[in-house]
XYZ file of C-alpha atoms in Angstrom:
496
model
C -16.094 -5.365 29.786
C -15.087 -1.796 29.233
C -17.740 0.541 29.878
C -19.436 3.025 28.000
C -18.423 6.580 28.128
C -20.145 9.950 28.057
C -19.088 10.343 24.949
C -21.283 7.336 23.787
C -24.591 8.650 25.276
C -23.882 12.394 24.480
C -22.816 11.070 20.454
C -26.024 8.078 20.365
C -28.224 11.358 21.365
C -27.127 13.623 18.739
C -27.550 11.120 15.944
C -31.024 10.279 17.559
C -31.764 14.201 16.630
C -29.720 14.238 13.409
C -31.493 11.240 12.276
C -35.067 11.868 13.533
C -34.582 15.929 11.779
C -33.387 13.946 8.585
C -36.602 11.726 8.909
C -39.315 14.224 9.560
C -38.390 16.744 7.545
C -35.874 15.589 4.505
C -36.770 18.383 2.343
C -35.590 21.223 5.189
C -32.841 19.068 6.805
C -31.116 19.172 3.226
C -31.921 22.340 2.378
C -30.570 23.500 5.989
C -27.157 21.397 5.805
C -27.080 22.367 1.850
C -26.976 26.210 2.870
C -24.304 26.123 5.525
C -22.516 23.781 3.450
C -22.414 26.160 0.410
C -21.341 29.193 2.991
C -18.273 26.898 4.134
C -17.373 26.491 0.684
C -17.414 29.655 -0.394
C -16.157 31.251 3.273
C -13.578 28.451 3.854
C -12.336 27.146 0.280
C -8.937 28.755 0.367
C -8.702 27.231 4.484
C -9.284 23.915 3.281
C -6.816 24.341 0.464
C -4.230 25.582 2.019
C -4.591 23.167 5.449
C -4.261 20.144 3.001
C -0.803 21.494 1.362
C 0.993 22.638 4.408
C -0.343 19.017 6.070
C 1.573 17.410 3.345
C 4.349 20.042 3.646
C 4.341 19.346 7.582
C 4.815 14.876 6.971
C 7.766 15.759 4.453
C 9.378 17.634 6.889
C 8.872 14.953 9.762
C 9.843 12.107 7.280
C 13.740 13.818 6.770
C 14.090 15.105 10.357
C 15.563 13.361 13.010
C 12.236 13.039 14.466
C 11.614 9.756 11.622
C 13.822 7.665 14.194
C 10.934 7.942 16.777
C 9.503 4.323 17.195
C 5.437 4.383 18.209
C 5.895 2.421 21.242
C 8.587 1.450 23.478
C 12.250 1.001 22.118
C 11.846 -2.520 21.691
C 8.468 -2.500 20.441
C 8.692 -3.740 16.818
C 5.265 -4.381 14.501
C 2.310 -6.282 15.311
C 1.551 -7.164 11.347
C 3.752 -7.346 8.400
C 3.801 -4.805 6.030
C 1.332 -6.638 3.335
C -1.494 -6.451 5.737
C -0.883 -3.670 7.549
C -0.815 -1.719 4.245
C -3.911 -3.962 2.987
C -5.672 -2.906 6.879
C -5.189 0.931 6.246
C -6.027 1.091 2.496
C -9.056 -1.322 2.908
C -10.451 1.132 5.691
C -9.233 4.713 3.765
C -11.196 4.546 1.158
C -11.792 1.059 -0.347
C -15.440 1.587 -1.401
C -14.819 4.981 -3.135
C -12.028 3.236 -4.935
C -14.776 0.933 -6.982
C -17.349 3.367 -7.189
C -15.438 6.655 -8.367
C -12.753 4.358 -10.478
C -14.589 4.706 -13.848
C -16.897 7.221 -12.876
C -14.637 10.201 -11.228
C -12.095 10.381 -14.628
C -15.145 10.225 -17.226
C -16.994 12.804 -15.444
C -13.608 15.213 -15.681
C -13.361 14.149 -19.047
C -16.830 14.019 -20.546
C -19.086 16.131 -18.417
C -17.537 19.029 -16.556
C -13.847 19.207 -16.756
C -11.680 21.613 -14.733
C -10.369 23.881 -17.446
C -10.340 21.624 -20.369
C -12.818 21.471 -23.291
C -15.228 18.289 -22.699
C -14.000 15.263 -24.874
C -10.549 16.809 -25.617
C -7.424 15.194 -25.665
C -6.824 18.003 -23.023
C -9.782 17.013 -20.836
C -8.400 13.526 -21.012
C -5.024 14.480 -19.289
C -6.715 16.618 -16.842
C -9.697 14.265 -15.948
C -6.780 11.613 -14.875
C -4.420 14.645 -13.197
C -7.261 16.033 -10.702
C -8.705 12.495 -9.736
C -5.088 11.565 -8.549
C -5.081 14.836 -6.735
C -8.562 14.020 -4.807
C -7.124 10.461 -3.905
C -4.111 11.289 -3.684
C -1.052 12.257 -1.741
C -2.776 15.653 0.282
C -5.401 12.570 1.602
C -2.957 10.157 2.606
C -0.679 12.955 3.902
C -3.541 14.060 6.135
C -4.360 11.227 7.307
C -0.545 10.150 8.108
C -0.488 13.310 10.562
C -3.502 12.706 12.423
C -2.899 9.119 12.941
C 1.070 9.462 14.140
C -0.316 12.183 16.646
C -2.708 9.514 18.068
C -0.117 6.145 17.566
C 2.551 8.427 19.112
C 0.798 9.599 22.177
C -1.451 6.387 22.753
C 2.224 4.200 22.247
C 5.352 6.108 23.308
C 3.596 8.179 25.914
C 0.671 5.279 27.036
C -2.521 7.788 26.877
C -5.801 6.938 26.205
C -6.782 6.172 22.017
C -8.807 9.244 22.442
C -8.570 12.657 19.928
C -8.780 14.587 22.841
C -5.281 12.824 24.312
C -3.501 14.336 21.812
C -4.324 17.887 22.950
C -3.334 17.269 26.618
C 0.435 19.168 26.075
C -1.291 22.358 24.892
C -4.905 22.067 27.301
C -3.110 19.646 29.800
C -5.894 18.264 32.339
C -8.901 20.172 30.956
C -8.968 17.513 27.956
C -9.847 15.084 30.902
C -13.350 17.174 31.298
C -16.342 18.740 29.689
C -13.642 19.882 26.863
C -12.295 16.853 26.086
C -15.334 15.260 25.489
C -16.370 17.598 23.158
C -13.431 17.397 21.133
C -14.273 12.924 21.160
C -18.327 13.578 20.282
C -17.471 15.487 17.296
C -15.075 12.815 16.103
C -17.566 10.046 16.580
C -20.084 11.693 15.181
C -17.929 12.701 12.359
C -16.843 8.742 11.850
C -21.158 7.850 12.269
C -21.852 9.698 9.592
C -18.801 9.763 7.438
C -19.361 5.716 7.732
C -23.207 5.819 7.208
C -22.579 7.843 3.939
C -20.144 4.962 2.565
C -22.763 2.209 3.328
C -25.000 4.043 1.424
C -22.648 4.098 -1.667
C -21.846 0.291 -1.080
C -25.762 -0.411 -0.936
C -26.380 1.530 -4.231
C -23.300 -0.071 -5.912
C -24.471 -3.496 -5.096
C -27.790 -2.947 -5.802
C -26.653 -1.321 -8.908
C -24.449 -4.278 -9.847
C -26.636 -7.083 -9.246
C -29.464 -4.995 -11.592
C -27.347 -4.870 -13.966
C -26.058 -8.365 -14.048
C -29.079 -10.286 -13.127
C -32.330 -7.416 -13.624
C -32.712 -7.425 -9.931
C -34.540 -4.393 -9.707
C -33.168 -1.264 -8.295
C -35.366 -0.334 -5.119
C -34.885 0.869 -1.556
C -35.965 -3.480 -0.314
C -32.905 -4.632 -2.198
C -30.815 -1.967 -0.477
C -32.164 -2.704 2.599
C -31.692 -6.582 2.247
C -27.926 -5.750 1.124
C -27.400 -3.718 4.505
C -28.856 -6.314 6.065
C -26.835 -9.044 5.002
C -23.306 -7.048 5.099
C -24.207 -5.955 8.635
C -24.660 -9.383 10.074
C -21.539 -10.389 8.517
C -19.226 -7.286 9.620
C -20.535 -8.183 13.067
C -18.955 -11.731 12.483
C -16.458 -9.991 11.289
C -16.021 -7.789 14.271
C -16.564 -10.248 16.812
C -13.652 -12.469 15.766
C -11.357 -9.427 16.372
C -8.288 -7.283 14.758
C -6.182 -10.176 14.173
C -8.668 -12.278 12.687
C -11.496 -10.468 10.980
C -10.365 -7.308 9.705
C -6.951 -8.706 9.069
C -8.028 -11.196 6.521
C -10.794 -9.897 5.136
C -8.345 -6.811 4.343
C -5.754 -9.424 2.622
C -8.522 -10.655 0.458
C -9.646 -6.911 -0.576
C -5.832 -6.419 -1.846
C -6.080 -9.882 -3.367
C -9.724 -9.026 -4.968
C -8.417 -5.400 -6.027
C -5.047 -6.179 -7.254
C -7.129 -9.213 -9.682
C -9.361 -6.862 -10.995
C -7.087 -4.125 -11.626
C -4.925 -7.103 -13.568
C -7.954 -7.959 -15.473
C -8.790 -3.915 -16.657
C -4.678 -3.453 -17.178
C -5.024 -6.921 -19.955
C -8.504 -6.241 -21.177
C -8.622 -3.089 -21.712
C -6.260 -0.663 -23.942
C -2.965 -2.032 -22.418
C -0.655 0.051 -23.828
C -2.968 3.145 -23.803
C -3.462 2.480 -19.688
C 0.461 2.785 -19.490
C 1.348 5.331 -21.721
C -1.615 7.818 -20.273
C -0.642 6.783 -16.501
C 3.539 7.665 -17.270
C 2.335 10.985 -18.499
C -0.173 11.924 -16.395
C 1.489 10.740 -13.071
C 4.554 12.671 -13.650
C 2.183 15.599 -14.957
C 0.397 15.580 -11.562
C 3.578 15.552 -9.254
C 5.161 18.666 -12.145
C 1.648 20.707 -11.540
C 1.432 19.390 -7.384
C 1.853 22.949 -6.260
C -0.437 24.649 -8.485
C -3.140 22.286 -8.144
C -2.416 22.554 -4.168
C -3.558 26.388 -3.921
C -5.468 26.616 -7.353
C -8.934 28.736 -5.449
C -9.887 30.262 -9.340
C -10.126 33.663 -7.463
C -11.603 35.177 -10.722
C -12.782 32.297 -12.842
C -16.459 31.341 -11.507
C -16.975 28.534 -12.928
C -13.533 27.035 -12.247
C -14.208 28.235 -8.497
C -18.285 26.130 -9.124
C -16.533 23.112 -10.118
C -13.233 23.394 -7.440
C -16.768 23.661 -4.907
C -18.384 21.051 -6.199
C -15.328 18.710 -6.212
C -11.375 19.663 -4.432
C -13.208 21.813 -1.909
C -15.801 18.915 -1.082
C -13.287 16.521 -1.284
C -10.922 17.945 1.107
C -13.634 18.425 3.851
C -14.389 14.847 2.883
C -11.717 13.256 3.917
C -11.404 15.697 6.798
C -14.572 14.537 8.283
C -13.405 10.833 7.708
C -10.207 11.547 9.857
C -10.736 10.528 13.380
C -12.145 7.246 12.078
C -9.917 6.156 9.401
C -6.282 7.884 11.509
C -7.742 6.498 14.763
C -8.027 2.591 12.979
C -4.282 3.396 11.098
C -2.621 4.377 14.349
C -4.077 1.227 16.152
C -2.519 -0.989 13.611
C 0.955 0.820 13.413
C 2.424 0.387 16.996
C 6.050 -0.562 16.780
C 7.070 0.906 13.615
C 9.301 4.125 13.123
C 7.575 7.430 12.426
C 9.825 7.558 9.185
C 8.412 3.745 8.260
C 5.169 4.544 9.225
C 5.000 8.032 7.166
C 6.468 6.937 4.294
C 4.172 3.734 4.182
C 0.919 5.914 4.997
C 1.758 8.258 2.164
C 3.341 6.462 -0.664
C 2.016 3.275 -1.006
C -1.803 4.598 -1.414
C -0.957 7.105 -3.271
C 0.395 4.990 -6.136
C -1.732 2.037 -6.129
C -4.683 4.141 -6.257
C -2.741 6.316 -8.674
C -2.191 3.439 -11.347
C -6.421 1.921 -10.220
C -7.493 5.355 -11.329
C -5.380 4.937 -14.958
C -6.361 1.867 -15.516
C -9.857 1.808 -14.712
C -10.768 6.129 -16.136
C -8.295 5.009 -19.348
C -10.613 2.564 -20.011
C -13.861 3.971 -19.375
C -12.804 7.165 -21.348
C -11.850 4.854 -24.333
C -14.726 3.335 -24.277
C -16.541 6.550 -24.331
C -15.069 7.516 -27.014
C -15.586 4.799 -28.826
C -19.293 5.430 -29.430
C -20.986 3.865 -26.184
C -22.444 6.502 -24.178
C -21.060 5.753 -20.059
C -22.153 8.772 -19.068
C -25.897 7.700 -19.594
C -25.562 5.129 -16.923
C -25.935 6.512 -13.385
C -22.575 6.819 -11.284
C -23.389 3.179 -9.357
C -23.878 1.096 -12.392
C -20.923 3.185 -14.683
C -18.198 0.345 -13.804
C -20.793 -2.231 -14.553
C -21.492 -0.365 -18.067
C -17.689 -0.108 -18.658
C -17.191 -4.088 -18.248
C -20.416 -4.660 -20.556
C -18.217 -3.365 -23.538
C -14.873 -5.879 -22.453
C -14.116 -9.898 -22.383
C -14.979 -11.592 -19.620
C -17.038 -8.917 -18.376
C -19.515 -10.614 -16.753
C -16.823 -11.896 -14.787
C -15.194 -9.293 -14.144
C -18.582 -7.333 -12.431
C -19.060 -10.415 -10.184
C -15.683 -10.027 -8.815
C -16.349 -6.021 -8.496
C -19.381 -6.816 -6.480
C -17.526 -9.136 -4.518
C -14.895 -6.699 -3.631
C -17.433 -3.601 -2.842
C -18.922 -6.268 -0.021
C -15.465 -7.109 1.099
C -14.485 -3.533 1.253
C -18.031 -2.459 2.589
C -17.343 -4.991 5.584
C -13.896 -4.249 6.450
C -15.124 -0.080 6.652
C -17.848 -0.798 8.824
C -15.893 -3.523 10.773
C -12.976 -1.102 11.376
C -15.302 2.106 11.757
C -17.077 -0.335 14.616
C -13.531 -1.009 16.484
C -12.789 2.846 16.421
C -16.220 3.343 17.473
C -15.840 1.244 20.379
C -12.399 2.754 21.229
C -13.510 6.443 21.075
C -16.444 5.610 23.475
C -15.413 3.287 26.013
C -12.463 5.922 27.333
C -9.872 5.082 24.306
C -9.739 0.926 25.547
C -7.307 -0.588 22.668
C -9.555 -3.943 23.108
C -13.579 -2.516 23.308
C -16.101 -4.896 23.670
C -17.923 -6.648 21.077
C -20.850 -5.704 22.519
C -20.454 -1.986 22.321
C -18.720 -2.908 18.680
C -21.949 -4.671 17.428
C -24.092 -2.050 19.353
C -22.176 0.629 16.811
C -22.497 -1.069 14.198
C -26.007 -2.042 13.988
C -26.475 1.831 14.673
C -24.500 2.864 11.652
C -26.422 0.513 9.229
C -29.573 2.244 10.808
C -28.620 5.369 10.077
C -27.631 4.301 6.373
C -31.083 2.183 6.036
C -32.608 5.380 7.226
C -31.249 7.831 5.703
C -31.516 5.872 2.313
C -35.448 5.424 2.601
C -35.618 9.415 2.572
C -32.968 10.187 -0.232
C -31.151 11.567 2.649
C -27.373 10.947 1.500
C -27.081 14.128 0.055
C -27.897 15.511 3.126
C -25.783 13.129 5.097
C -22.541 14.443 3.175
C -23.379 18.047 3.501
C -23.581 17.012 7.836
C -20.433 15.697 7.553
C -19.104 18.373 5.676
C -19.958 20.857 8.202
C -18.837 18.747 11.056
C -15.395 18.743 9.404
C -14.784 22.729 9.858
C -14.681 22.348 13.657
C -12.340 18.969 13.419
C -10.331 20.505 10.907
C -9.335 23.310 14.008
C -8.771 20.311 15.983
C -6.507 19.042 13.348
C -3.910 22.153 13.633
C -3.899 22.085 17.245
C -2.882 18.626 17.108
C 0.021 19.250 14.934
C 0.962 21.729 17.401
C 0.927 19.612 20.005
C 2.575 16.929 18.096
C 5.961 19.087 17.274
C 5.645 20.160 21.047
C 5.984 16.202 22.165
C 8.442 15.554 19.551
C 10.771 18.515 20.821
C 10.479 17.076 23.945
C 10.943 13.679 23.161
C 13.886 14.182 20.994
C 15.711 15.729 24.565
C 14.998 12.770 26.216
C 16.434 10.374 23.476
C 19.958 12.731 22.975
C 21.543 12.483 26.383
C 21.281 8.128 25.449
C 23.699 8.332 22.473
């Protein structure tokens, strides 16, 4: 068994605090984290903005360099899984709930209730409701998390450290990252991943819960959430136990299988030809306007800066705080393949399929909407469940939504569990399952608590400001990344 680290009793300890604050005093803990989060917004917008572009900038560059030709691992190291499932592995733990619950919700809110820039139920609005939601889930996100996770497969791989965040920093900081620093830099990404996780369990509760009321008038309540964590947590410890190759593996194949079904379904069911038509535009629209959505900050426009707040500026710090867990779980999956491969898969292969899942599923809603049938009545967990009320073989279609929000609710926990275990047990590639199941009973506690207080508003604004200091971490990683790859490349010339 590998043991615990530090970094597990400093990181259990905080969210102890965190949790108990949260607890005892809901009203001040949000109010608290809801103040420094609206200082970071408004102190650190244009930061976040312009680390997100010149991150995707940055994996470009690497893609076309000679630095691609890199292999994560030895020379002769070639992939553990084939490219269906390791794609299906890293999109299931990126951001496979979000996918289900923002899919209708995210486009008809740009379109119907607060747009960008656009007029609410314009043909305008329309456009742009599909252009920013692509932006949010797009190509900055995957980019991001493409960089963080080839500094940790290349350094954990080629170079055989530890699978810790604070290996990566060892060519600038050198031994120091194997003391008091270093385990600083691995309790803020833990407790970034607790609650960044905790949050998304929350979601998945509420959608459930949200889906079953819907279909079957079981009543809305904290109990059922609390029965649904339940339930999922005993079987993403199953899940977990089994291990990479098993558990996550398959359940991730089914998630693809699930996703790409119901995504057939919406494409046939719904307006077909509208779907296609909007998604050709719009797609090409978003890549045209890329670099003016990347540093848009609406200097002088305050209610274009409000809304870029309340939904780029959150997004970006997001994903951000999301980073060491879901980069962490992509680099453990990616050993043996080029850093050209592995970019390029990271990056484009996300990007589109949640490109055309966003087209198909806000193209709908939005029709529907205009149509006469109010969606934006419903709240945001039952929206997709409102949208499939108004189509054939609806009924059908929710079940199999609710089955994939459990199947993507297990394989996030089960994969947040595995990176758990890795960050806290001294970077082990193989934790143990009982430090796995110890982490991931603790994040459905946090969720089941946090729920019972109306705390995940809260919750996201903690994570929020826990991603400022990563996102400093982030850069120096980079840095330390391009000083590796210098060095690396040196070694590999004198061979040819």
């Amino acid at each position: 068994m590998k043991k615990a680290s530090k970094v597990f009793y400093i990181t259990f300890v905080l969210i102890i605090l965190t949790v108990a604050f949260g607890v005892i005093a809901p009203e001040l803990f949000e109010k608290v984290t809801g103040n420094i989060r609206s200082f970071i917004d408004t102190a650190f917008g244009w930061y976040y903005l312009m680390l997100m572009a010149f991150l995707l900038i940055f994996t470009f560059i690497i893609i076309i360099s000679p630095y691609g030709k890199i292999r994560l691992g030895k020379d002769a190291d070639r992939p553990e899984f084939s490219t269906i499932s390791w794609i299906s592995m890293l999109f299931s733990a990126g951001m496979g709930i979000g996918l289900v619950f923002y899919g209708a919700s995210e486009p008809l809110s740009h379109f119907a209730i607060q747009p960008a820039t656009a007029e609410p139920g314009t043909d305008a609005a329309f456009k742009e409701a599909l252009q920013r939601t692509y932006y949010h889930w797009g190509i900055h996100v995957w980019a991001m998390y493409g960089m963080v996770a080839l500094s940790l497969a290349f350094f954990q791989f080629r170079k055989g450290q530890p699978a810790l965040i604070s290996s990566t920093l060892k060519p600038i900081f050198g031994k120091k990252m194997e003391g008091p620093l270093g385990t600083l830099v691995d309790v803020l990404a833990v407790f970034a991943t607790v609650f960044g996780v905790a949050t998304s369990l929350g979601f998945g509760a509420a959608q459930i819960n949200g889906g079953l009321a819907y279909l079957f008038g079981i009543e809305q309540s904290y109990a059922a959430q609390m029965t649904i964590i339940g339930v999922v947590t005993i079987l993403f410890i199953i899940s977990a136990w089994s291990g990479l190759n098993k558990g996550i593996k398959y359940l991730s194949n089914t998630n693809m299988v699930l996703a790409i079904t119901l995504l057939i379904l919406v494409l046939v069911l719904g307006p077909t030809i509208l779907i296609l038509n909007i998604f050709t535009e719009t797609f090409g629209a978003y890549f045209q306007n890329l670099i003016g959505l990347s540093f848009q900050s609406a200097p002088l426009d305050a209610e274009n800066r409000s809304w870029l707040n309340s939904w780029t500026i959150f997004y970006w710090a997001w994903w951000i705080s999301w980073a060491p867990f879901v980069s962490m779980f992509i680099a453990r999956v990616s050993k043996g393949r080029t850093i050209r491969e592995f970019l390029i898969g990271v990056v484009i292969a996300p990007t589109v399929f949640g490109s055309i899942w966003f087209a198909a599923f806000g193209t709908t809603a939005i029709d529907i909407q205009k149509s006469g049938f109010d969606l934006t009545a419903f709240p945001t967990e039952q929206t997709l469940f409102a949208m499939f009320s108004e189509m054939p073989i609806g009924t059908l279609m929710a079940i199999v939504a609710i089955l994939l929000v459990s199947t993507f609710f297990i394989t996030s926990a089960d994969s947040a569990t595995f990176v758990l275990g890795m960050q806290s047990t001294n970077g082990s590639l193989l934790p143990s399952n009982q430090i796995k199941i110890l982490w991931g009973i603790a994040q459905s506690l946090v969720a089941a608590i946090l729920l019972s207080v109306g705390g995940l508003t809260a919750v996201q604004n903690t994570i929020i400001v826990a991603a400022l200091p990563f996102s400093f971490i982030i850069i120096l990683m980079l840095i330390a990344l391009f000083k590796a790859l210098n060095a690396e490349l040196k070694l590999i010339k004198p061979k040819k």
